[in-house]
Each structure stands twice: as structure tokens, then as C-alpha cells.
Amino acid sequence: MPERSGFVGLLIGFLSKFILLLVLLAVGAGVWGVMQEPDQLRYTQVRMKSGQWPLHWQPIRVVVVSDLHMGSP
């Protein structure tokens, strides 16, 4: 590949480094999403009592799942 000089050479050098940086950031984000993020899931159980809820009724279970970012393996 012939050497380029001047503005074109600087531009090609900058763009190649910028693309390499983007690729490394994408790979790093993918590794973090697969290795680290699943360890951050939280499970919280809360019991509430109400004087207005009839005793002979079954308790209600409420499940809230939020902020899902699907796409990792």
C-alpha cells in the first residue's frame, strides 16, 4: 500500500484509528453485557397486610419485570 501524505494521509490514519476504537468499544460492551450484567439482577419480596382484604381470599402475587435489554445470549 503506497504511503499517503498530507491531509488524505492524516484523514485515513484518523479514520482507521477511530474505527478500531469503535470496534473495541463494541466488543467490550458485548463482553460486559454477557459476563457482568446478569450478576446485577435483583429479587425483592415484600409482604403487605391490609385490614380490608378478606381473610378467606387467596393472596395476590404481583411480579414486576422492568428495564429489560434483550439481545444478549
Backbone as JSON Lines, residues from 0, in Angstrom:
{"i":0,"aa":"M","n":[0.86,-1.18,0.0],"ca":[0.0,0.0,0.0],"c":[0.9,1.24,0.0]}
{"i":1,"aa":"P","n":[0.71,2.13,-0.95],"ca":[1.57,3.31,-1.02],"c":[1.31,4.25,0.15]}
{"i":2,"aa":"E","n":[2.34,4.93,0.57],"ca":[2.22,5.91,1.65],"c":[1.45,7.12,1.15]}
{"i":3,"aa":"R","n":[0.58,7.62,1.98],"ca":[-0.17,8.83,1.63],"c":[0.34,9.96,2.5]}
{"i":4,"aa":"S","n":[0.39,11.11,1.95],"ca":[0.9,12.24,2.72],"c":[-0.14,13.35,2.71]}
{"i":5,"aa":"G","n":[0.08,14.28,3.58],"ca":[-0.8,15.44,3.63],"c":[-2.11,15.13,4.33]}
{"i":6,"aa":"F","n":[-3.12,15.86,3.93],"ca":[-4.44,15.77,4.56],"c":[-5.06,14.39,4.39]}
{"i":7,"aa":"V","n":[-4.93,13.8,3.21],"ca":[-5.54,12.49,2.95],"c":[-4.92,11.44,3.85]}
{"i":8,"aa":"G","n":[-3.61,11.49,4.02],"ca":[-2.94,10.54,4.91],"c":[-3.38,10.7,6.35]}
{"i":9,"aa":"L","n":[-3.5,11.93,6.8],"ca":[-3.97,12.18,8.17],"c":[-5.41,11.71,8.35]}
{"i":10,"aa":"L","n":[-6.24,11.96,7.35],"ca":[-7.64,11.56,7.42],"c":[-7.78,10.04,7.48]}
{"i":11,"aa":"I","n":[-7.03,9.35,6.63],"ca":[-7.1,7.88,6.62],"c":[-6.58,7.32,7.95]}
{"i":12,"aa":"G","n":[-5.5,7.89,8.47],"ca":[-4.98,7.45,9.76],"c":[-5.98,7.67,10.89]}
{"i":13,"aa":"F","n":[-6.61,8.84,10.89],"ca":[-7.6,9.13,11.92],"c":[-8.8,8.2,11.82]}
{"i":14,"aa":"L","n":[-9.31,8.01,10.61],"ca":[-10.49,7.16,10.43],"c":[-10.2,5.71,10.8]}
{"i":15,"aa":"S","n":[-9.02,5.22,10.46],"ca":[-8.7,3.83,10.8],"c":[-8.6,3.66,12.32]}
{"i":16,"aa":"K","n":[-8.03,4.62,13.01],"ca":[-7.95,4.55,14.48],"c":[-9.33,4.7,15.1]}
{"i":17,"aa":"F","n":[-10.15,5.56,14.53],"ca":[-11.5,5.76,15.05],"c":[-12.34,4.49,14.88]}
{"i":18,"aa":"I","n":[-12.24,3.85,13.73],"ca":[-12.98,2.61,13.5],"c":[-12.49,1.51,14.44]}
{"i":19,"aa":"L","n":[-11.19,1.43,14.65],"ca":[-10.65,0.45,15.59],"c":[-11.17,0.71,17.0]}
{"i":20,"aa":"L","n":[-11.24,1.96,17.4],"ca":[-11.78,2.31,18.71],"c":[-13.24,1.9,18.83]}
{"i":21,"aa":"L","n":[-14.04,2.15,17.8],"ca":[-15.45,1.75,17.82],"c":[-15.61,0.24,17.93]}
{"i":22,"aa":"V","n":[-14.78,-0.5,17.21],"ca":[-14.85,-1.96,17.27],"c":[-14.48,-2.45,18.67]}
{"i":23,"aa":"L","n":[-13.43,-1.89,19.25],"ca":[-13.03,-2.29,20.6],"c":[-14.11,-1.95,21.63]}
{"i":24,"aa":"L","n":[-14.74,-0.79,21.49],"ca":[-15.84,-0.43,22.39],"c":[-17.02,-1.38,22.25]}
{"i":25,"aa":"A","n":[-17.35,-1.75,21.03],"ca":[-18.46,-2.68,20.8],"c":[-18.16,-4.05,21.39]}
{"i":26,"aa":"V","n":[-16.94,-4.53,21.21],"ca":[-16.56,-5.83,21.78],"c":[-16.58,-5.76,23.31]}
{"i":27,"aa":"G","n":[-16.06,-4.67,23.86],"ca":[-16.07,-4.51,25.32],"c":[-17.48,-4.45,25.88]}
{"i":28,"aa":"A","n":[-18.37,-3.74,25.21],"ca":[-19.77,-3.67,25.66],"c":[-20.43,-5.04,25.57]}
{"i":29,"aa":"G","n":[-20.14,-5.79,24.53],"ca":[-20.7,-7.13,24.41],"c":[-20.21,-8.06,25.5]}
{"i":30,"aa":"V","n":[-18.93,-8.01,25.8],"ca":[-18.37,-8.85,26.87],"c":[-18.97,-8.45,28.21]}
{"i":31,"aa":"W","n":[-19.08,-7.17,28.47],"ca":[-19.67,-6.71,29.73],"c":[-21.12,-7.16,29.84]}
{"i":32,"aa":"G","n":[-21.87,-7.06,28.76],"ca":[-23.28,-7.44,28.78],"c":[-23.49,-8.92,29.05]}
{"i":33,"aa":"V","n":[-22.57,-9.76,28.59],"ca":[-22.71,-11.2,28.78],"c":[-22.14,-11.63,30.13]}
{"i":34,"aa":"M","n":[-21.04,-11.05,30.55],"ca":[-20.34,-11.52,31.75],"c":[-20.77,-10.79,33.03]}
{"i":35,"aa":"Q","n":[-21.0,-9.51,32.98],"ca":[-21.22,-8.73,34.18],"c":[-22.69,-8.44,34.46]}
{"i":36,"aa":"E","n":[-23.44,-8.06,33.48],"ca":[-24.8,-7.58,33.7],"c":[-25.74,-8.61,34.34]}
{"i":37,"aa":"P","n":[-25.68,-9.9,34.0],"ca":[-26.58,-10.85,34.66],"c":[-26.38,-10.92,36.17]}
{"i":38,"aa":"D","n":[-25.21,-10.57,36.68],"ca":[-24.97,-10.58,38.12],"c":[-25.64,-9.41,38.83]}
{"i":39,"aa":"Q","n":[-26.2,-8.48,38.09],"ca":[-26.81,-7.3,38.68],"c":[-28.33,-7.42,38.83]}
{"i":40,"aa":"L","n":[-28.88,-8.59,38.54],"ca":[-30.32,-8.78,38.69],"c":[-30.68,-8.79,40.17]}
{"i":41,"aa":"R","n":[-31.81,-8.22,40.49],"ca":[-32.26,-8.14,41.89],"c":[-33.62,-8.8,42.05]}
{"i":42,"aa":"Y","n":[-33.8,-9.44,43.19],"ca":[-35.07,-10.05,43.54],"c":[-35.44,-9.53,44.92]}
{"i":43,"aa":"T","n":[-36.6,-8.92,45.02],"ca":[-37.07,-8.38,46.3],"c":[-38.47,-8.9,46.56]}
{"i":44,"aa":"Q","n":[-38.68,-9.42,47.76],"ca":[-40.01,-9.9,48.14],"c":[-40.53,-9.01,49.26]}
{"i":45,"aa":"V","n":[-41.74,-8.51,49.07],"ca":[-42.36,-7.62,50.04],"c":[-43.71,-8.2,50.42]}
{"i":46,"aa":"R","n":[-43.98,-8.29,51.7],"ca":[-45.29,-8.75,52.17],"c":[-46.06,-7.54,52.72]}
{"i":47,"aa":"M","n":[-47.3,-7.43,52.29],"ca":[-48.14,-6.33,52.73],"c":[-49.4,-6.9,53.37]}
{"i":48,"aa":"K","n":[-49.83,-6.27,54.42],"ca":[-51.07,-6.7,55.08],"c":[-52.07,-5.56,55.0]}
{"i":49,"aa":"S","n":[-53.33,-5.94,54.78],"ca":[-54.38,-4.95,54.68],"c":[-55.57,-5.42,55.51]}
{"i":50,"aa":"G","n":[-56.11,-4.54,56.28],"ca":[-57.29,-4.87,57.06],"c":[-58.54,-4.97,56.19]}
{"i":51,"aa":"Q","n":[-58.47,-4.51,54.96],"ca":[-59.62,-4.54,54.06],"c":[-59.65,-5.8,53.2]}
{"i":52,"aa":"W","n":[-58.61,-6.6,53.23],"ca":[-58.56,-7.82,52.4],"c":[-59.19,-8.96,53.19]}
{"i":53,"aa":"P","n":[-60.24,-9.59,52.67],"ca":[-60.89,-10.68,53.39],"c":[-59.93,-11.85,53.65]}
{"i":54,"aa":"L","n":[-59.99,-12.41,54.83],"ca":[-59.06,-13.47,55.22],"c":[-59.24,-14.74,54.4]}
{"i":55,"aa":"H","n":[-60.46,-15.01,53.91],"ca":[-60.69,-16.25,53.18],"c":[-60.25,-16.16,51.72]}
{"i":56,"aa":"W","n":[-59.86,-15.01,51.25],"ca":[-59.35,-14.87,49.87],"c":[-57.88,-15.26,49.82]}
{"i":57,"aa":"Q","n":[-57.49,-15.74,48.65],"ca":[-56.08,-16.07,48.43],"c":[-55.26,-14.78,48.28]}
{"i":58,"aa":"P","n":[-54.02,-14.81,48.69],"ca":[-53.19,-13.61,48.5],"c":[-52.9,-13.38,47.02]}
{"i":59,"aa":"I","n":[-52.65,-12.15,46.68],"ca":[-52.31,-11.78,45.31],"c":[-50.79,-11.71,45.2]}
{"i":60,"aa":"R","n":[-50.27,-12.26,44.11],"ca":[-48.84,-12.14,43.83],"c":[-48.66,-11.19,42.66]}
{"i":61,"aa":"V","n":[-47.83,-10.22,42.84],"ca":[-47.54,-9.24,41.8],"c":[-46.08,-9.38,41.41]}
{"i":62,"aa":"V","n":[-45.84,-9.52,40.13],"ca":[-44.48,-9.62,39.62],"c":[-44.23,-8.43,38.71]}
{"i":63,"aa":"V","n":[-43.13,-7.73,38.94],"ca":[-42.76,-6.59,38.12],"c":[-41.4,-6.89,37.5]}
{"i":64,"aa":"V","n":[-41.36,-6.86,36.19],"ca":[-40.11,-7.04,35.45],"c":[-39.91,-5.78,34.63]}
{"i":65,"aa":"S","n":[-38.78,-5.12,34.82],"ca":[-38.59,-3.86,34.11],"c":[-37.16,-3.71,33.6]}
{"i":66,"aa":"D","n":[-37.0,-2.77,32.71],"ca":[-35.71,-2.36,32.17],"c":[-34.96,-3.54,31.54]}
{"i":67,"aa":"L","n":[-35.67,-4.27,30.69],"ca":[-35.05,-5.39,30.0],"c":[-34.37,-4.91,28.73]}
{"i":68,"aa":"H","n":[-33.17,-5.36,28.53],"ca":[-32.43,-5.07,27.3],"c":[-32.16,-6.42,26.65]}
{"i":69,"aa":"M","n":[-33.07,-6.87,25.83],"ca":[-32.95,-8.19,25.22],"c":[-31.93,-8.16,24.1]}
{"i":70,"aa":"G","n":[-31.32,-9.31,23.87],"ca":[-30.38,-9.4,22.76],"c":[-29.09,-10.09,23.12]}
{"i":71,"aa":"S","n":[-28.8,-10.25,24.41],"ca":[-27.58,-10.96,24.77],"c":[-27.88,-12.45,24.81]}
{"i":72,"aa":"P","n":[-26.86,-13.28,24.59],"ca":[-27.11,-14.73,24.54],"c":[-27.53,-15.32,25.86]}
